[in-house]
mmCIF file of C-alpha atoms in Angstrom:
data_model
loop_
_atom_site.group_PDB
_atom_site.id
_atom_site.type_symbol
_atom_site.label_atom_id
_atom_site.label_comp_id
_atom_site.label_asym_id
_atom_site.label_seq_id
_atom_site.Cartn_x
_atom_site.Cartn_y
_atom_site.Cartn_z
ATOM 1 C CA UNK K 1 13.366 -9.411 -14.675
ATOM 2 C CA UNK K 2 16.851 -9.993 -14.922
ATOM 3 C CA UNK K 3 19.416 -9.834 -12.238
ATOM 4 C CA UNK K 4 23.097 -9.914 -12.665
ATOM 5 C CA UNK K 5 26.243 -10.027 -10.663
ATOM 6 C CA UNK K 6 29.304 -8.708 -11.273
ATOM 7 C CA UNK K 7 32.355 -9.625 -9.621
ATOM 8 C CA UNK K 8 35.891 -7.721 -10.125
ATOM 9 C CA UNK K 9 38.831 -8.892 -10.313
ATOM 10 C CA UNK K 10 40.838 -5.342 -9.917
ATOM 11 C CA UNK K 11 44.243 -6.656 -10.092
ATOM 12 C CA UNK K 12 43.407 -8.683 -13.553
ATOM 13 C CA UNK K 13 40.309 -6.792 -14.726
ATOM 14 C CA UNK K 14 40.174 -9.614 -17.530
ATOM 15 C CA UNK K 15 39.030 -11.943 -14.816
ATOM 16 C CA UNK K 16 36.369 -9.896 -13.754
ATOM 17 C CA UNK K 17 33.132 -12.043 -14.134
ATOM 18 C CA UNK K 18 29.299 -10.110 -15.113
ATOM 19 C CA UNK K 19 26.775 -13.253 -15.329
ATOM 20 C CA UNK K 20 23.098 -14.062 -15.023
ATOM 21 C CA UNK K 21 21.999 -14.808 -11.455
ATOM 22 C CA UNK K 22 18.414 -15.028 -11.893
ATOM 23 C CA UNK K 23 15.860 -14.628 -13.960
ATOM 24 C CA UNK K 24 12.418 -13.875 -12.607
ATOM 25 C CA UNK K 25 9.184 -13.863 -14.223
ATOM 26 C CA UNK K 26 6.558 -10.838 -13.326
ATOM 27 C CA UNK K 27 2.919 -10.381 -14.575
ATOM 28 C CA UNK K 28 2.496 -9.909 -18.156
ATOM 29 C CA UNK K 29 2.623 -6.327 -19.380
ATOM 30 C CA UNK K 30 2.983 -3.955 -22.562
ATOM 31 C CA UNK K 31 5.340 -1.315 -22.594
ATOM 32 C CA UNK K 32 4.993 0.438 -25.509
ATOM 33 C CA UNK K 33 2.100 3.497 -24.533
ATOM 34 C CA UNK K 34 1.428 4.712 -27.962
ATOM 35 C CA UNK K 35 3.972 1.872 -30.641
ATOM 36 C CA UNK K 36 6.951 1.569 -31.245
ATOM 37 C CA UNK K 37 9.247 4.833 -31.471
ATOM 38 C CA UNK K 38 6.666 7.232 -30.974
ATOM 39 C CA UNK K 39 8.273 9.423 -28.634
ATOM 40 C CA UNK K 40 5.591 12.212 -27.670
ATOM 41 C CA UNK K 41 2.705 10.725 -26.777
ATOM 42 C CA UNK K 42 1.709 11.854 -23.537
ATOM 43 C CA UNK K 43 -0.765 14.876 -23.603
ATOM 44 C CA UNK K 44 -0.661 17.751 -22.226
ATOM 45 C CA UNK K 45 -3.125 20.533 -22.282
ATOM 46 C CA UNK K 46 -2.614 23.741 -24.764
ATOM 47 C CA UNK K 47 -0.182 21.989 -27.428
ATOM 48 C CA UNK K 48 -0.223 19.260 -29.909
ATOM 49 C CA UNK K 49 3.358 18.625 -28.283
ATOM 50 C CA UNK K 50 3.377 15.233 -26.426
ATOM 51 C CA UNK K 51 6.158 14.172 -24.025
ATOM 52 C CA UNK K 52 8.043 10.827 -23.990
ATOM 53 C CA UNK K 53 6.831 7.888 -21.656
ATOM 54 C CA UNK K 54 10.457 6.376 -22.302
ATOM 55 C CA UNK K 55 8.402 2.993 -21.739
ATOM 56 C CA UNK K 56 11.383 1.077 -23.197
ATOM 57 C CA UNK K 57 13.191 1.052 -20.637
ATOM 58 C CA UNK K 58 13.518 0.392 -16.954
ATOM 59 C CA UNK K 59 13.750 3.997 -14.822
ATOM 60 C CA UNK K 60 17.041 4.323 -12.850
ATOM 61 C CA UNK K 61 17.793 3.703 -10.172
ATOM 62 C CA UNK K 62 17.492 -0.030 -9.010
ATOM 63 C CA UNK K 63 17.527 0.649 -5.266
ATOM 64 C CA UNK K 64 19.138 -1.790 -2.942
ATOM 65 C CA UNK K 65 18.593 -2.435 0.937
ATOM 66 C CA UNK K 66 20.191 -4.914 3.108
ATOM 67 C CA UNK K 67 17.889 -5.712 6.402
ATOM 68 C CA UNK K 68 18.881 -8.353 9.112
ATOM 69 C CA UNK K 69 16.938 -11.036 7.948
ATOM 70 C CA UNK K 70 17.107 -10.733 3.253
ATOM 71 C CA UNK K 71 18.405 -8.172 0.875
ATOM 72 C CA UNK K 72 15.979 -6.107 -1.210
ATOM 73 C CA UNK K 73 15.611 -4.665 -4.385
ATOM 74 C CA UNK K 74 12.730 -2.121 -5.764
ATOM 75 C CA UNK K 75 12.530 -0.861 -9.208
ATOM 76 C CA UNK K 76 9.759 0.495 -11.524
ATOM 77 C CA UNK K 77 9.189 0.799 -15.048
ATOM 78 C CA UNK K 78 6.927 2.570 -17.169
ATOM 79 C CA UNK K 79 3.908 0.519 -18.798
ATOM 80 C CA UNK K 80 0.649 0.772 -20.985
ATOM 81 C CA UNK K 81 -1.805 0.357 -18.246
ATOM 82 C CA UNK K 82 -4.845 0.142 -20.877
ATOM 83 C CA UNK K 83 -5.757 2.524 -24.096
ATOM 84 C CA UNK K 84 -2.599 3.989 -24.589
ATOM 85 C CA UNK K 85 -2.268 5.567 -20.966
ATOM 86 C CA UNK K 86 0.863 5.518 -18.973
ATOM 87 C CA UNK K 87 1.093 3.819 -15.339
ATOM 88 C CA UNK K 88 3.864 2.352 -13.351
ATOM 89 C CA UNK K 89 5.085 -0.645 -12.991
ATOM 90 C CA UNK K 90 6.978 -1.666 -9.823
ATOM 91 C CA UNK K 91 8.592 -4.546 -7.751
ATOM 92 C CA UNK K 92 10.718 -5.329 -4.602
ATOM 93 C CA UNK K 93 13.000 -8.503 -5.677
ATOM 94 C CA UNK K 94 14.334 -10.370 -2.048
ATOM 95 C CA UNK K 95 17.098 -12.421 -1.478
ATOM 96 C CA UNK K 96 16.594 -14.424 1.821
ATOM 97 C CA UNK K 97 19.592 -16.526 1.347
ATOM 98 C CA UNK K 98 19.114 -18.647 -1.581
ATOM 99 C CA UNK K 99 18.612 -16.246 -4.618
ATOM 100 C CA UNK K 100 16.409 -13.362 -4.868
ATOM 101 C CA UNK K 101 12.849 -13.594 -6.338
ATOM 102 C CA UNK K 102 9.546 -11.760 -6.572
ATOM 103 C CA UNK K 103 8.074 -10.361 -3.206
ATOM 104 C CA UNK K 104 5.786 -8.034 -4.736
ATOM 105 C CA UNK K 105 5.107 -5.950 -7.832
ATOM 106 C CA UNK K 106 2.024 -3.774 -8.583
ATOM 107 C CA UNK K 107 1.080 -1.659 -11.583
ATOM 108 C CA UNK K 108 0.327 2.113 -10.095
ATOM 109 C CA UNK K 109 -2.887 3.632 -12.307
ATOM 110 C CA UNK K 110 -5.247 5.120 -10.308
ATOM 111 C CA UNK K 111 -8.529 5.239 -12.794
ATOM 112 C CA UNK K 112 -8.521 8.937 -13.468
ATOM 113 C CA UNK K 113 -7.387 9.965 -17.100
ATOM 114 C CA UNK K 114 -3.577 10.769 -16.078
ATOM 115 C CA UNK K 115 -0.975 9.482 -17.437
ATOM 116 C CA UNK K 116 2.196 8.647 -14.921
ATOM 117 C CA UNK K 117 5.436 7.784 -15.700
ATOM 118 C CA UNK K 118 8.979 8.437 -15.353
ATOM 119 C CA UNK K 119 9.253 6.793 -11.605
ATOM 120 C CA UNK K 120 11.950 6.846 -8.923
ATOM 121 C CA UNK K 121 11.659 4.414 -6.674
ATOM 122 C CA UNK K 122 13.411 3.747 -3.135
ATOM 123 C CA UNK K 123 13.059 1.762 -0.028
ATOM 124 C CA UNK K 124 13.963 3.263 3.711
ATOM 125 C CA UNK K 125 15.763 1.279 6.475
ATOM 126 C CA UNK K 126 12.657 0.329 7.912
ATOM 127 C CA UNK K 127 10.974 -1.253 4.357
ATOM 128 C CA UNK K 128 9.079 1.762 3.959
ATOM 129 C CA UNK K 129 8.441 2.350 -0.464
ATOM 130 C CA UNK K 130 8.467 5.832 -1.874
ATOM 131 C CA UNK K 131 7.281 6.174 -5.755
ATOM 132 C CA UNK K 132 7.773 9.649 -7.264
ATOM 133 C CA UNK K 133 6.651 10.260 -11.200
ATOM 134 C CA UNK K 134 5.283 12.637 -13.773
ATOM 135 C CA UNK K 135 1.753 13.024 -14.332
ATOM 136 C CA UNK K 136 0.001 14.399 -17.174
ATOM 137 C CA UNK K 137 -3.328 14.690 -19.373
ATOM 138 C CA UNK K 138 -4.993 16.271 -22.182
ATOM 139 C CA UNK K 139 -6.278 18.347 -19.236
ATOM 140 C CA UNK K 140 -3.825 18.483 -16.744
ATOM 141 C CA UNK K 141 -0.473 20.070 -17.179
ATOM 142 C CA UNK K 142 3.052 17.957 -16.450
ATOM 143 C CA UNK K 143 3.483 17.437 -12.606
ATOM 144 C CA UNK K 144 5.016 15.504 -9.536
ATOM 145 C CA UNK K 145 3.375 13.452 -7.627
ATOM 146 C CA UNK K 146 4.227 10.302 -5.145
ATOM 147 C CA UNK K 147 2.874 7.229 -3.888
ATOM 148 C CA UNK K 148 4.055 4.879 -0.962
ATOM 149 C CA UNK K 149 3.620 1.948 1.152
ATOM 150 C CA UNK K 150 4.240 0.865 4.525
ATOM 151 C CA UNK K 151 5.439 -2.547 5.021
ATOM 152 C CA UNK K 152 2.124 -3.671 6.949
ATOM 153 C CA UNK K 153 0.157 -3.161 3.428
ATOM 154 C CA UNK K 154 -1.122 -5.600 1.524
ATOM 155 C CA UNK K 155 1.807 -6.835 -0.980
ATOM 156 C CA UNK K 156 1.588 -4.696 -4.346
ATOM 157 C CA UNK K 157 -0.328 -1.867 -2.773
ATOM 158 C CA UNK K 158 0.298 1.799 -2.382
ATOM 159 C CA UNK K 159 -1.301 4.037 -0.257
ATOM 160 C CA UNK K 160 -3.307 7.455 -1.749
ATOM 161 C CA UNK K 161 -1.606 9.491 -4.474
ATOM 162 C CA UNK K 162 0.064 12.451 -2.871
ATOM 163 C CA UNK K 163 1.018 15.502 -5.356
ATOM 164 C CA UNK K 164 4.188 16.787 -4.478
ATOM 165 C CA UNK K 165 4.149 20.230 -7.703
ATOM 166 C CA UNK K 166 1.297 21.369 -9.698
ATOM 167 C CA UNK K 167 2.460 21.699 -13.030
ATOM 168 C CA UNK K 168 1.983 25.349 -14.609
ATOM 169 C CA UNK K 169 2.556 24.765 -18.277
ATOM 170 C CA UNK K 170 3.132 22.675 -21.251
ATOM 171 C CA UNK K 171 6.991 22.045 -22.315
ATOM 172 C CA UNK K 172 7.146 22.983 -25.683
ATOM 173 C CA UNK K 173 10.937 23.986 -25.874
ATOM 174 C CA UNK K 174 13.220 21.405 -25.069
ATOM 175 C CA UNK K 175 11.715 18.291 -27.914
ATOM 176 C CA UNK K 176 9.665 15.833 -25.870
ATOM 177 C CA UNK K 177 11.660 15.280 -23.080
ATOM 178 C CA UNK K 178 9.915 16.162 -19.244
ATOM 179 C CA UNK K 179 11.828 14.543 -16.005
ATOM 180 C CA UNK K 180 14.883 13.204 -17.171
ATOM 181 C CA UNK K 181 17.299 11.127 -14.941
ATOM 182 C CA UNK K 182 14.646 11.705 -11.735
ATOM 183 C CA UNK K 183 15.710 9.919 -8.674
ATOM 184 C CA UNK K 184 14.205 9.470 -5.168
#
């Protein structure tokens, strides 16, 4: 993961300064769910219409918290957890003074056939972690559901999968896309 800083310079915007601060390595991983520019291949019951993981790139937004004591960040990214299924990957970057780095990360892919992707992520004021995405299967339509963690759990844990909507249906009419621009 990359982290950069930018610093303005409003009265000479040519001054202004966007640079590499860090760069921090996480647990391997493979992004791509089903190769490269295949853009419906999640399943979904009733069609041979697949939805995009969008597995190339990181899910907005990169939430920030400042506590008394570091500054965090928590993120989440969409990766192939094993045989072409979707999971989540996510992290909470700290900065306790001297540069941030890795606190924790964990890949989110509860052993049950579904897919998940397209993740929100946020952090409360008291370091709780929310994880909303999309869930879907050959046998289970496109849905909500969440995941979180208190800050007593063991680093790169979530507690239970919680779903937040059912899904009712396939999308068939809009191309491949399902959850766009999501945010928790």
């Amino acid at each position: 993961i990359e982290v950069f800083q930018l610093t303005p310079d409003f009265v000479t915007p040519g001054n202004s300064t966007f640079t590499t601060v860090a760069t921090i390595p996480i647990s391997s991983f493979t992004y791509t769910i089903c190769g490269f520019f295949n853009f419906d291949c999640i399943p979904q019951p009733g069609t041979a219409s697949g939805l995009d993981a969008l597995s190339e790139w990181p899910m907005q937004r990169f939430a920030y918290r400042r506590f008394a004591g570091h500054e965090s960040l928590v993120g989440n990214f969409t990766v192939n957890e094993g045989a072409g299924r979707a999971g989540i990957r996510w992290f909470e970057l700290r900065d306790t003074g001297s540069g941030y780095s890795l606190f924790q990360e964990g890949t989110w892919a509860p052993d049950d056939g579904l897919n998940r992707w397209m993740g929100s992520i946020a952090m409360d004021g008291d370091g709780n972690i929310a994880l909303g995405y999309s869930v879907s299967s050959s046998t289970v339509f496109p849905g909500i559901r969440y995941a979180t963690r208190n800050p007593s759990d063991p680093p790169g844990t979530l507690q239970d999968e919680q779903t937040m909507v059912d899904g009712g249906g396939s999308q068939t009419s809009i191309a491949n896309r399902w959850g766009d621009y999501s945010a928790m």
